[in-house]
PDB file of C-alpha atoms and ligand atoms in Angstrom:
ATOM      1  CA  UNK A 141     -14.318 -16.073 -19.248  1.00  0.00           C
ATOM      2  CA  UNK A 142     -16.792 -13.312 -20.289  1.00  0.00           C
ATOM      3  CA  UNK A 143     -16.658 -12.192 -23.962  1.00  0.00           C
ATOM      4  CA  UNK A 144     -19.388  -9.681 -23.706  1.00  0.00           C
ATOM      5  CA  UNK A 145     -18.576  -5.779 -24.574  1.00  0.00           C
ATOM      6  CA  UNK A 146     -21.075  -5.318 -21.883  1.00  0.00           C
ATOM      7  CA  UNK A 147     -20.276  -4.439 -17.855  1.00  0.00           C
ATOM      8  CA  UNK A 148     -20.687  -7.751 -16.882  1.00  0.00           C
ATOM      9  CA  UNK A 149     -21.898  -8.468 -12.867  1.00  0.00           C
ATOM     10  CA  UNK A 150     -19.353  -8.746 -10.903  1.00  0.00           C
ATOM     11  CA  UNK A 151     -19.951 -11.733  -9.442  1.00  0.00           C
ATOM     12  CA  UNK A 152     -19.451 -13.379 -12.428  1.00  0.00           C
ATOM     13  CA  UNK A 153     -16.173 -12.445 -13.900  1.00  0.00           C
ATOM     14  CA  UNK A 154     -12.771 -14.714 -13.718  1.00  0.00           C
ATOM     15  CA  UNK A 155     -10.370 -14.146 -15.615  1.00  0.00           C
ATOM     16  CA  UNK A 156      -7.999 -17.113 -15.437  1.00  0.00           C
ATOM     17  CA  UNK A 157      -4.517 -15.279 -17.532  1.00  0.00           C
ATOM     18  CA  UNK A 158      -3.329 -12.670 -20.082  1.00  0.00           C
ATOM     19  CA  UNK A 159      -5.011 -14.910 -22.962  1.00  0.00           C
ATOM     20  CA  UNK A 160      -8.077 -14.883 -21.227  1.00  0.00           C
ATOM     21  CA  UNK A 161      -7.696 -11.138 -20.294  1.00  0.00           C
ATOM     22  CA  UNK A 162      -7.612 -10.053 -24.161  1.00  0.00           C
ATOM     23  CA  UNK A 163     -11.108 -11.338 -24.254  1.00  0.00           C
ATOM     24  CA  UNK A 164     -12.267  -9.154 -21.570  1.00  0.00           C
ATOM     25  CA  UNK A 165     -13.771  -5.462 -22.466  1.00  0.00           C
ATOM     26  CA  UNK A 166     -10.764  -2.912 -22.787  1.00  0.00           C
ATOM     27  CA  UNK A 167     -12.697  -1.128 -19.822  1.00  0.00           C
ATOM     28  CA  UNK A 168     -11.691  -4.100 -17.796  1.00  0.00           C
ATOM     29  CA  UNK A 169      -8.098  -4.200 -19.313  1.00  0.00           C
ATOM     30  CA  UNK A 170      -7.240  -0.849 -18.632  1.00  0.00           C
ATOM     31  CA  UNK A 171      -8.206  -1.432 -14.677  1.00  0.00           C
ATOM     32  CA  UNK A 172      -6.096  -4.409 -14.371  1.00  0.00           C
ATOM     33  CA  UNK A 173      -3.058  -2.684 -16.305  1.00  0.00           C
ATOM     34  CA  UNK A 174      -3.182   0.434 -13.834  1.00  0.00           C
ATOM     35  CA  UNK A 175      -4.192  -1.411 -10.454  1.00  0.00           C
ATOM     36  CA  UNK A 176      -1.044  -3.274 -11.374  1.00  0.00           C
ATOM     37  CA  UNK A 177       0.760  -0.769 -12.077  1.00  0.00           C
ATOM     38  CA  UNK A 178       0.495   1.598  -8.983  1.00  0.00           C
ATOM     39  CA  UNK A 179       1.038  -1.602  -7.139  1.00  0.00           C
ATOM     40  CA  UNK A 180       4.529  -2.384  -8.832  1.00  0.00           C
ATOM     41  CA  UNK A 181       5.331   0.833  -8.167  1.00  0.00           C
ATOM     42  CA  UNK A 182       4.518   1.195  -4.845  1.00  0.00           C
ATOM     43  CA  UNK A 183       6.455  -2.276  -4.096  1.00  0.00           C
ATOM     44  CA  UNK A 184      10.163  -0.481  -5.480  1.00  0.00           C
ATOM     45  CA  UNK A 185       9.061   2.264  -3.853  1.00  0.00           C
ATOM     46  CA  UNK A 186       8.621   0.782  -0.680  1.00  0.00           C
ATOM     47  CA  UNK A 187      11.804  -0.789  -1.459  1.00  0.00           C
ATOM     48  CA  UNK A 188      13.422   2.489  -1.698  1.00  0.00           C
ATOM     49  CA  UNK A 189      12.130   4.091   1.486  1.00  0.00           C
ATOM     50  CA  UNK A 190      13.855   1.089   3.358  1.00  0.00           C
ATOM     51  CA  UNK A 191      17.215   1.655   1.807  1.00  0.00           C
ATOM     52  CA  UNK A 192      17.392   5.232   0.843  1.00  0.00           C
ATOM     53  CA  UNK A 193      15.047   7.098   3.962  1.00  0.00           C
ATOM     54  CA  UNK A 194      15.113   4.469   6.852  1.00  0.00           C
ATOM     55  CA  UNK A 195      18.567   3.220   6.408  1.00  0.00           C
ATOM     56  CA  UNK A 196      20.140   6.541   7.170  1.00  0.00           C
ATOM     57  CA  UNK A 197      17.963   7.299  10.015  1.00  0.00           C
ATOM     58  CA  UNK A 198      19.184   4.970  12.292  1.00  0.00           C
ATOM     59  CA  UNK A 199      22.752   3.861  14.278  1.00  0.00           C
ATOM     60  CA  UNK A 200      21.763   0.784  15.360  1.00  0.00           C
ATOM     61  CA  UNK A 201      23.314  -1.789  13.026  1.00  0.00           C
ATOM     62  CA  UNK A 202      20.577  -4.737  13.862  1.00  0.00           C
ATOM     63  CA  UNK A 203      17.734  -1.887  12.382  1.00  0.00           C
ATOM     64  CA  UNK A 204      20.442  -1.160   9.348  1.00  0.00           C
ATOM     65  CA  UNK A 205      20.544  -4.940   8.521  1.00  0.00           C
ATOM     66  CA  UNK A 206      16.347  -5.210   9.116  1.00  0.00           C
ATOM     67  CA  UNK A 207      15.918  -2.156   6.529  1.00  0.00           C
ATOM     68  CA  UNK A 208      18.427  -3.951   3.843  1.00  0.00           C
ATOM     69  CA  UNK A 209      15.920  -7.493   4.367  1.00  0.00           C
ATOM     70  CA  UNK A 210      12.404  -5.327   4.212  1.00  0.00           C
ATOM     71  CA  UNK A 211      13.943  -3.891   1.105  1.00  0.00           C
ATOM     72  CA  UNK A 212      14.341  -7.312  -0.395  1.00  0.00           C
ATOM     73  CA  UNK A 213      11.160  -8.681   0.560  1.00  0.00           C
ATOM     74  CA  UNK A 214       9.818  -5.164  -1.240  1.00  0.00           C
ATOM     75  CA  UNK A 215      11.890  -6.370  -4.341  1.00  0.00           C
ATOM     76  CA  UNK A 216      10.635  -9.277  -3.911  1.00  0.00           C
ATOM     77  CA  UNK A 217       6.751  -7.907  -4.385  1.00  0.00           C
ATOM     78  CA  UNK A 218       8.076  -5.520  -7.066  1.00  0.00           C
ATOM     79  CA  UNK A 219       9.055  -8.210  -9.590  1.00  0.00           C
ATOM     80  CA  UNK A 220       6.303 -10.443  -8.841  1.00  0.00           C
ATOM     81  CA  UNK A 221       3.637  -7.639  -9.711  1.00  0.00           C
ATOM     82  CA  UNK A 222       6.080  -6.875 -12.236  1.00  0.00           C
ATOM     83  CA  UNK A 223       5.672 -10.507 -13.617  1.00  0.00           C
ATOM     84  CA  UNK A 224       2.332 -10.116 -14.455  1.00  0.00           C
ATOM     85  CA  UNK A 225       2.514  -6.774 -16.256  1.00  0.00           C
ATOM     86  CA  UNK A 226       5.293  -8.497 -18.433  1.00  0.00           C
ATOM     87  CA  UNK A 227       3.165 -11.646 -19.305  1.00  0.00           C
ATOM     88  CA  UNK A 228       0.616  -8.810 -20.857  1.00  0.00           C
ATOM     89  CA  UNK A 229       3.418  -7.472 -22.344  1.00  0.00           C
ATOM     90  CA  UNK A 230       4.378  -4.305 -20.032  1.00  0.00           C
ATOM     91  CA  UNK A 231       7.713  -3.417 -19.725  1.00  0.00           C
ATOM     92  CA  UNK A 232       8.312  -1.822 -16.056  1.00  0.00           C
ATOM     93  CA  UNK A 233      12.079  -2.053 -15.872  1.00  0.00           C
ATOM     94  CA  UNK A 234      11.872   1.759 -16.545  1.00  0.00           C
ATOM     95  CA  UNK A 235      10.777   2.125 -12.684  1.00  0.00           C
ATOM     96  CA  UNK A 236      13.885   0.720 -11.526  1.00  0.00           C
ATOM     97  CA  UNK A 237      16.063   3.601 -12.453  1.00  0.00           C
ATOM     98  CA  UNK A 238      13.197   6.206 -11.268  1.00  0.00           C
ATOM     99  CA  UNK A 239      14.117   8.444  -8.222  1.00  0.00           C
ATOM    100  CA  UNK A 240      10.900   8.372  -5.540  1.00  0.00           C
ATOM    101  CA  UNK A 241       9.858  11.706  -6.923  1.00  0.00           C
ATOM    102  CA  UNK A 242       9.580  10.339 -10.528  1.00  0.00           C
ATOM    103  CA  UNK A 243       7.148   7.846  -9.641  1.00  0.00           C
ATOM    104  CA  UNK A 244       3.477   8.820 -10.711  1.00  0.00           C
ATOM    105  CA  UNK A 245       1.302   5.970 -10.649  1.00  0.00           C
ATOM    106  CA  UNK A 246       1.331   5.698  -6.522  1.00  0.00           C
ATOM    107  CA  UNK A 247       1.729  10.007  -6.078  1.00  0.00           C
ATOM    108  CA  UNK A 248       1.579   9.365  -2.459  1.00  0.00           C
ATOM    109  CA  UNK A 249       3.517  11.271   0.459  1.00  0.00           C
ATOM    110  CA  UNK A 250       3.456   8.057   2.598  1.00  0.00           C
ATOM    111  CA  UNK A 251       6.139   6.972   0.251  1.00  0.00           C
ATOM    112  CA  UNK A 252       8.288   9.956  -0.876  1.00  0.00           C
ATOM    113  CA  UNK A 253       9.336  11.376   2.755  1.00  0.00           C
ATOM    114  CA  UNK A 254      10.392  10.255   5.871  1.00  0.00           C
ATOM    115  CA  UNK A 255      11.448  12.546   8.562  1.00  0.00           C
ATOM    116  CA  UNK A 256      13.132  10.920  11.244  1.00  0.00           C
ATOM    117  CA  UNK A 257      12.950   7.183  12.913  1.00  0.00           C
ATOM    118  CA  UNK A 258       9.246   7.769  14.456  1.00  0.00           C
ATOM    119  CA  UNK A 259       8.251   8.747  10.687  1.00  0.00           C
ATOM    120  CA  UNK A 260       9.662   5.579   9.926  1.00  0.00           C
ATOM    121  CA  UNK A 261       7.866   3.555  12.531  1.00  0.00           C
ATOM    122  CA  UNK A 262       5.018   5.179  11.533  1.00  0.00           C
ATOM    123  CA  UNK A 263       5.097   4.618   8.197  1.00  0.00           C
ATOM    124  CA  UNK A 264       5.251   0.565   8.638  1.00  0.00           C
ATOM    125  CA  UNK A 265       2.865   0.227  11.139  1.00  0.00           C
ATOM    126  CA  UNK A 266      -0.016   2.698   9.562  1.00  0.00           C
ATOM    127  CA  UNK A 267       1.324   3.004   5.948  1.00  0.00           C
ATOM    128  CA  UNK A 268       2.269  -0.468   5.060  1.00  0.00           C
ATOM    129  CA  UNK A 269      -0.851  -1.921   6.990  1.00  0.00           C
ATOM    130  CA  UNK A 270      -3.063   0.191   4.813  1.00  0.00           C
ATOM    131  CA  UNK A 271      -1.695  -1.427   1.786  1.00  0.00           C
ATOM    132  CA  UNK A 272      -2.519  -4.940   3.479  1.00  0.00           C
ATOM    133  CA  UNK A 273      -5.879  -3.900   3.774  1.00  0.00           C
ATOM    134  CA  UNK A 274      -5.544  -3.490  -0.239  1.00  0.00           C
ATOM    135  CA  UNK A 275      -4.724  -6.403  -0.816  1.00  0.00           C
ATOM    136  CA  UNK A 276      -6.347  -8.071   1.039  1.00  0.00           C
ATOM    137  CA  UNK A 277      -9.060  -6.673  -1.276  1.00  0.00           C
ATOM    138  CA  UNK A 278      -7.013  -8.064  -4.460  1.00  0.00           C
ATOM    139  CA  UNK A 279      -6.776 -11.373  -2.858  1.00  0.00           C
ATOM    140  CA  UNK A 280     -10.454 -11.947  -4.638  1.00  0.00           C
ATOM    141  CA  UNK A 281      -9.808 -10.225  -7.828  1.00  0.00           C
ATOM    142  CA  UNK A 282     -11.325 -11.484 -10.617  1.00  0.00           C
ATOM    143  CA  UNK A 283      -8.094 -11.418 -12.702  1.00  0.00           C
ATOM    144  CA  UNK A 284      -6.436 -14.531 -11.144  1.00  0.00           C
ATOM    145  CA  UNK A 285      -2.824 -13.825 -11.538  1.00  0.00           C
ATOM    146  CA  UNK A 286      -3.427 -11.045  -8.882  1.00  0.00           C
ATOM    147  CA  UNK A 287      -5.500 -13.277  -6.775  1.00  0.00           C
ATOM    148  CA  UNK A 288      -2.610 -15.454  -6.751  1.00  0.00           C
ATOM    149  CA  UNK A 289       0.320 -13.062  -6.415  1.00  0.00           C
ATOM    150  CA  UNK A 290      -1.656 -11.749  -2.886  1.00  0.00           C
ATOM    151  CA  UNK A 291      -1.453 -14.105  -0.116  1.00  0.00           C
ATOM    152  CA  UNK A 292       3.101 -14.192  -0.099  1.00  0.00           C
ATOM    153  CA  UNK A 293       2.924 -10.365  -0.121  1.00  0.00           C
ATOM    154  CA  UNK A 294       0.741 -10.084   2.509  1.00  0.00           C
ATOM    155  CA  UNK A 295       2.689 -12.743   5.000  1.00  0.00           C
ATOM    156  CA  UNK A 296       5.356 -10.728   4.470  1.00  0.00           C
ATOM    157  CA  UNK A 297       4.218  -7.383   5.164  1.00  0.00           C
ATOM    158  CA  UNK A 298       2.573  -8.626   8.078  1.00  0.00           C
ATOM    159  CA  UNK A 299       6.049  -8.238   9.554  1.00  0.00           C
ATOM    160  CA  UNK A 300       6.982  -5.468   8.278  1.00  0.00           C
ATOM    161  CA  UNK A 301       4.081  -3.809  10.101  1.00  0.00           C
ATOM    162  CA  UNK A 302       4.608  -5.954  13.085  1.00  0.00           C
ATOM    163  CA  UNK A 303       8.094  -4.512  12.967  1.00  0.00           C
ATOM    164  CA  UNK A 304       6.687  -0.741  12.699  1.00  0.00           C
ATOM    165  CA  UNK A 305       4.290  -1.781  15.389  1.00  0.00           C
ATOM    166  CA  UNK A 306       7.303  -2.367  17.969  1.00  0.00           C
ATOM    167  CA  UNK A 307       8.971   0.358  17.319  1.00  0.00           C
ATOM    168  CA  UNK A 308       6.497   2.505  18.039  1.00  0.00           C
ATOM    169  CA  UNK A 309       5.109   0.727  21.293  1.00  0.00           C
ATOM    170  CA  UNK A 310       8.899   0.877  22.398  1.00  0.00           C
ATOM    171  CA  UNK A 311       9.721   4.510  21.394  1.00  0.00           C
ATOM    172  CA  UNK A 312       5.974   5.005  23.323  1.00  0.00           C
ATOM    173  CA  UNK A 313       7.294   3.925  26.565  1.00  0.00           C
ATOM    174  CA  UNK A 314       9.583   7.204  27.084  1.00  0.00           C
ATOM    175  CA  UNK A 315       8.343  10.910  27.209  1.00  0.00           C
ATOM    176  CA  UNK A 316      10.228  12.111  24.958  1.00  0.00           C
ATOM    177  CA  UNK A 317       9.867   8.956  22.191  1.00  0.00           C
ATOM    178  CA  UNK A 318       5.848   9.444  22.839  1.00  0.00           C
ATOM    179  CA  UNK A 319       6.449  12.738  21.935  1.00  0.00           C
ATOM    180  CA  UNK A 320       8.109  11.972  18.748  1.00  0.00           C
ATOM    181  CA  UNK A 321       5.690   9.661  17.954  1.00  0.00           C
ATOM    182  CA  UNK A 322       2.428  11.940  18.611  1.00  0.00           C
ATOM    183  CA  UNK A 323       4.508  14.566  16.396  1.00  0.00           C
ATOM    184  CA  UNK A 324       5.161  12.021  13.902  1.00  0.00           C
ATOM    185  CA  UNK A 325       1.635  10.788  14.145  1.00  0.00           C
ATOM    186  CA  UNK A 326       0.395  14.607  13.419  1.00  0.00           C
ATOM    187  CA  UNK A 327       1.803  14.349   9.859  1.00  0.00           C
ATOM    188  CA  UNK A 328       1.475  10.551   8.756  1.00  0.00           C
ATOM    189  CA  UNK A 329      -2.280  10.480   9.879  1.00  0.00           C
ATOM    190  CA  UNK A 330      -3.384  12.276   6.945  1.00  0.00           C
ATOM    191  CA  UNK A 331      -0.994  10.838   4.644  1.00  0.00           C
ATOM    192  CA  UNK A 332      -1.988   7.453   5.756  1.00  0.00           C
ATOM    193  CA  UNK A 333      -5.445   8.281   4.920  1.00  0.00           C
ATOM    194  CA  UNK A 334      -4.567   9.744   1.668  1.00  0.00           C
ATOM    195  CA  UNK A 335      -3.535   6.819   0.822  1.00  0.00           C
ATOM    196  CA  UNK A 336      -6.671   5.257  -0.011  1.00  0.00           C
ATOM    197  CA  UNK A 337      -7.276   7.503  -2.733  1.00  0.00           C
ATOM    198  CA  UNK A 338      -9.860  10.028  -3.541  1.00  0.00           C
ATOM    199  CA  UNK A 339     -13.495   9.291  -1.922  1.00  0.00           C
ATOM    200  CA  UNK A 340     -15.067  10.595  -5.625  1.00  0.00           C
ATOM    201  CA  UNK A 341     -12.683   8.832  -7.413  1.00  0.00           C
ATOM    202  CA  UNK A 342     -15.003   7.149 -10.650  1.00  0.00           C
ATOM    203  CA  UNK A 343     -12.766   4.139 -10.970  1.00  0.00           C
ATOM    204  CA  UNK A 344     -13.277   3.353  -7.323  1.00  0.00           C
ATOM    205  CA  UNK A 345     -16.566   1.970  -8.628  1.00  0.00           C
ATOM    206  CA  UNK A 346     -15.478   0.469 -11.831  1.00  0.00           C
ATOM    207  CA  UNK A 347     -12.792  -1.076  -9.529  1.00  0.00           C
ATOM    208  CA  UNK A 348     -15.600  -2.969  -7.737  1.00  0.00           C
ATOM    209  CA  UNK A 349     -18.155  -3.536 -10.614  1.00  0.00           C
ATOM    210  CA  UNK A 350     -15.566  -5.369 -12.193  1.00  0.00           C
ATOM    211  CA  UNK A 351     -14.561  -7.605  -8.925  1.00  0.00           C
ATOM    212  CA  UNK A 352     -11.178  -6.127  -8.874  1.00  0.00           C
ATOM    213  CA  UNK A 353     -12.287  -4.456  -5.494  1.00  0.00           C
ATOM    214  CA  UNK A 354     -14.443  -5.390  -3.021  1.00  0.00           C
ATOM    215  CA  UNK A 355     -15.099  -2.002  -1.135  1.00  0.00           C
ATOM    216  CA  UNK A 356     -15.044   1.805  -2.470  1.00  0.00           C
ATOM    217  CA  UNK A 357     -11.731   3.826  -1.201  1.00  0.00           C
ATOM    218  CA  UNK A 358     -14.002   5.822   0.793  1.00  0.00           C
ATOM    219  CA  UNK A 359     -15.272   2.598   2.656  1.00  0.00           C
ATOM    220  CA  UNK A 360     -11.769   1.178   2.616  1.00  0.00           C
ATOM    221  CA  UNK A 361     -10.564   4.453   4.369  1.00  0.00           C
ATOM    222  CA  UNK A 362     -12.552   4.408   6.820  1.00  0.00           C
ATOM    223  CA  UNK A 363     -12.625   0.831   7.989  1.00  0.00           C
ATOM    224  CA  UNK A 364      -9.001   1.178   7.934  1.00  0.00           C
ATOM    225  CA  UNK A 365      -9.071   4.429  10.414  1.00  0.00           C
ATOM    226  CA  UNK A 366     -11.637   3.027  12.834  1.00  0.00           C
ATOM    227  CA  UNK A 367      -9.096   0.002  13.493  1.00  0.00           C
ATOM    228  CA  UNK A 368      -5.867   1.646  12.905  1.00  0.00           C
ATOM    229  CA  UNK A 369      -7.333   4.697  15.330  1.00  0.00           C
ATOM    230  CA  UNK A 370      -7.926   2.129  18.637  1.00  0.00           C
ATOM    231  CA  UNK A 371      -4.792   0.363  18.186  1.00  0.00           C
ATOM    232  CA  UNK A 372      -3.038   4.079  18.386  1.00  0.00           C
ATOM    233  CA  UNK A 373      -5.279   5.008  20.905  1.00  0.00           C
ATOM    234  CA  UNK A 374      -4.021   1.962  23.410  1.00  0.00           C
ATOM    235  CA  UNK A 375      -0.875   3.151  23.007  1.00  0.00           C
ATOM    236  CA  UNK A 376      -1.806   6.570  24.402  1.00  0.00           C
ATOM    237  CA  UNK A 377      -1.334   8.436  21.128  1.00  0.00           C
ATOM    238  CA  UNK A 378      -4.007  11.454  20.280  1.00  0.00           C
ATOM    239  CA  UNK A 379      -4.772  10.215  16.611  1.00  0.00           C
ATOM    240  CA  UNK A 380      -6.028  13.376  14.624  1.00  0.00           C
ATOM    241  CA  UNK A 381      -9.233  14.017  13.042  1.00  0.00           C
ATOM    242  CA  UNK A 382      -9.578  12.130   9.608  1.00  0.00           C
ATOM    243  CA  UNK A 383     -10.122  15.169   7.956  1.00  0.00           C
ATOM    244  CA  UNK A 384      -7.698  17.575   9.201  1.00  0.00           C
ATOM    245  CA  UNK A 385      -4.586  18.071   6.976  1.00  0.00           C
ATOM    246  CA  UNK A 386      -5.567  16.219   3.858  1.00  0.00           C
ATOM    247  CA  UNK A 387      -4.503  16.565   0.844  1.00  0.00           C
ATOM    248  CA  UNK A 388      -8.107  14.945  -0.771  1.00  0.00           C
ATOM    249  CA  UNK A 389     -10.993  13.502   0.746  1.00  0.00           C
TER     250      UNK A 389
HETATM  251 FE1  FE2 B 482       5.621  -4.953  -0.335  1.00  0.00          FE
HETATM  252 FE1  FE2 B 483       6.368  -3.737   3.231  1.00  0.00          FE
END
């Protein structure tokens, strides 16, 4: 525990719970409360896309039933993160009843729109792997209870983006599913990259000074693109630049 007002070094900060946590500077606080909170979001979200976008985009019943157990395993995150925002007294039940547009915290594209089923593909295998890289991240956050909360979430989106994966290695194998794909791929580069955040972003530092991060969202972004970009490439795709079409940099 650190009781200091001060920025405290990184290195040394754990936080072990919420009693702990009202010891820490409000600086800290207010990192912890909105880290978690885009996350939560982001989880019913994800949640969402699988039942509300993905569901209706296919005919094939076993991919129906798959989208109905992603969403749970998205549920599943949601109430976990929201969990810990409740044992620091923060209400999110309030998200449940939001439509995808309402949501704020996580203003992404990546999770507000999906086309059609090589969207979809797209969207687990770039999308949801660029949140693993996240949390990955959070797995070594200072405040414990996210350190904890980490490791189940990211078995199970493992799959998910394993799933996203074969879809779009099997849609890949056709001319006209390639060329779906490389369409698809046109739009949910940038998005995907988006995701990150902006590269200027102030509380991309604080994020890290405090040990709640362990790389900036620039850095993040492009370690993600460098891997995510061969792994398309094998697959014969033409991955855009990582600048064209962005909303920020
Ligand atoms: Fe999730
Ligand atoms: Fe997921």
């Amino acid at each position: 525990m650190n009781t200091s007002s001060q920025i405290p070094a990184k290195q040394i900060i754990h936080v072990s719970g919420p009693a702990e946590l009202l010891d820490m500077p409000s600086e800290y606080q207010e990192l912890v409360k909105r880290q978690l909170m885009a996350h939560t979001e982001g989880e019913l979200s994800g949640a969402d896309d699988y039942v509300k976008l993905f569901y209706f985009l296919t005919d094939d019943p076993d991919e129906k039933k798959i989208c109905c157990q992603l969403a749970l395993d998205e549920l599943e995150h949601y109430k976990r993160a929201a969990k810990i925002l409740l044992d620091i007294g923060i209400d999110t039940s309030f998200m449940i009843s939001q439509g995808l547009e309402e949501r704020a915290f996580y203003a992404t594209e990546a999770v507000k729109s999906c086309k059609n089923w090589a969207e979809r593909a797209l969207i687990s295998f770039l999308v949801e792997d660029a949140v693993i890289d996240v949390l990955e991240e959070m797995t070594e956050s200072s405040y414990q209870p996210i350190a904890d909360m980490c490791p189940q979430v990211i078995k199970e989106e493992k799959l998910h983006v394993g799933h996203g994966f074969r879809i779009t290695r099997e849609m890949c194998r056709s001319e006209e599913g390639h060329h779906q794909i490389q369409t698809a791929l046109e739009r949910m580069w940038p998005v995907t990259l988006d995701t990150f955040g902006r590269s200027d972003s102030e509380r991309s530092e604080q994020y890290i000074t405090y040990g709640l991060r362990i790389r900036t969202y620039k850095d993040a972004r492009e370690r993600f693109a460098r891997r995510a970009r061969l792994k398309l490439e094998a697959l014969g795709l033409n991955v855009p630049s990582d600048e064209a079409n962005r909303k920020f940099l």
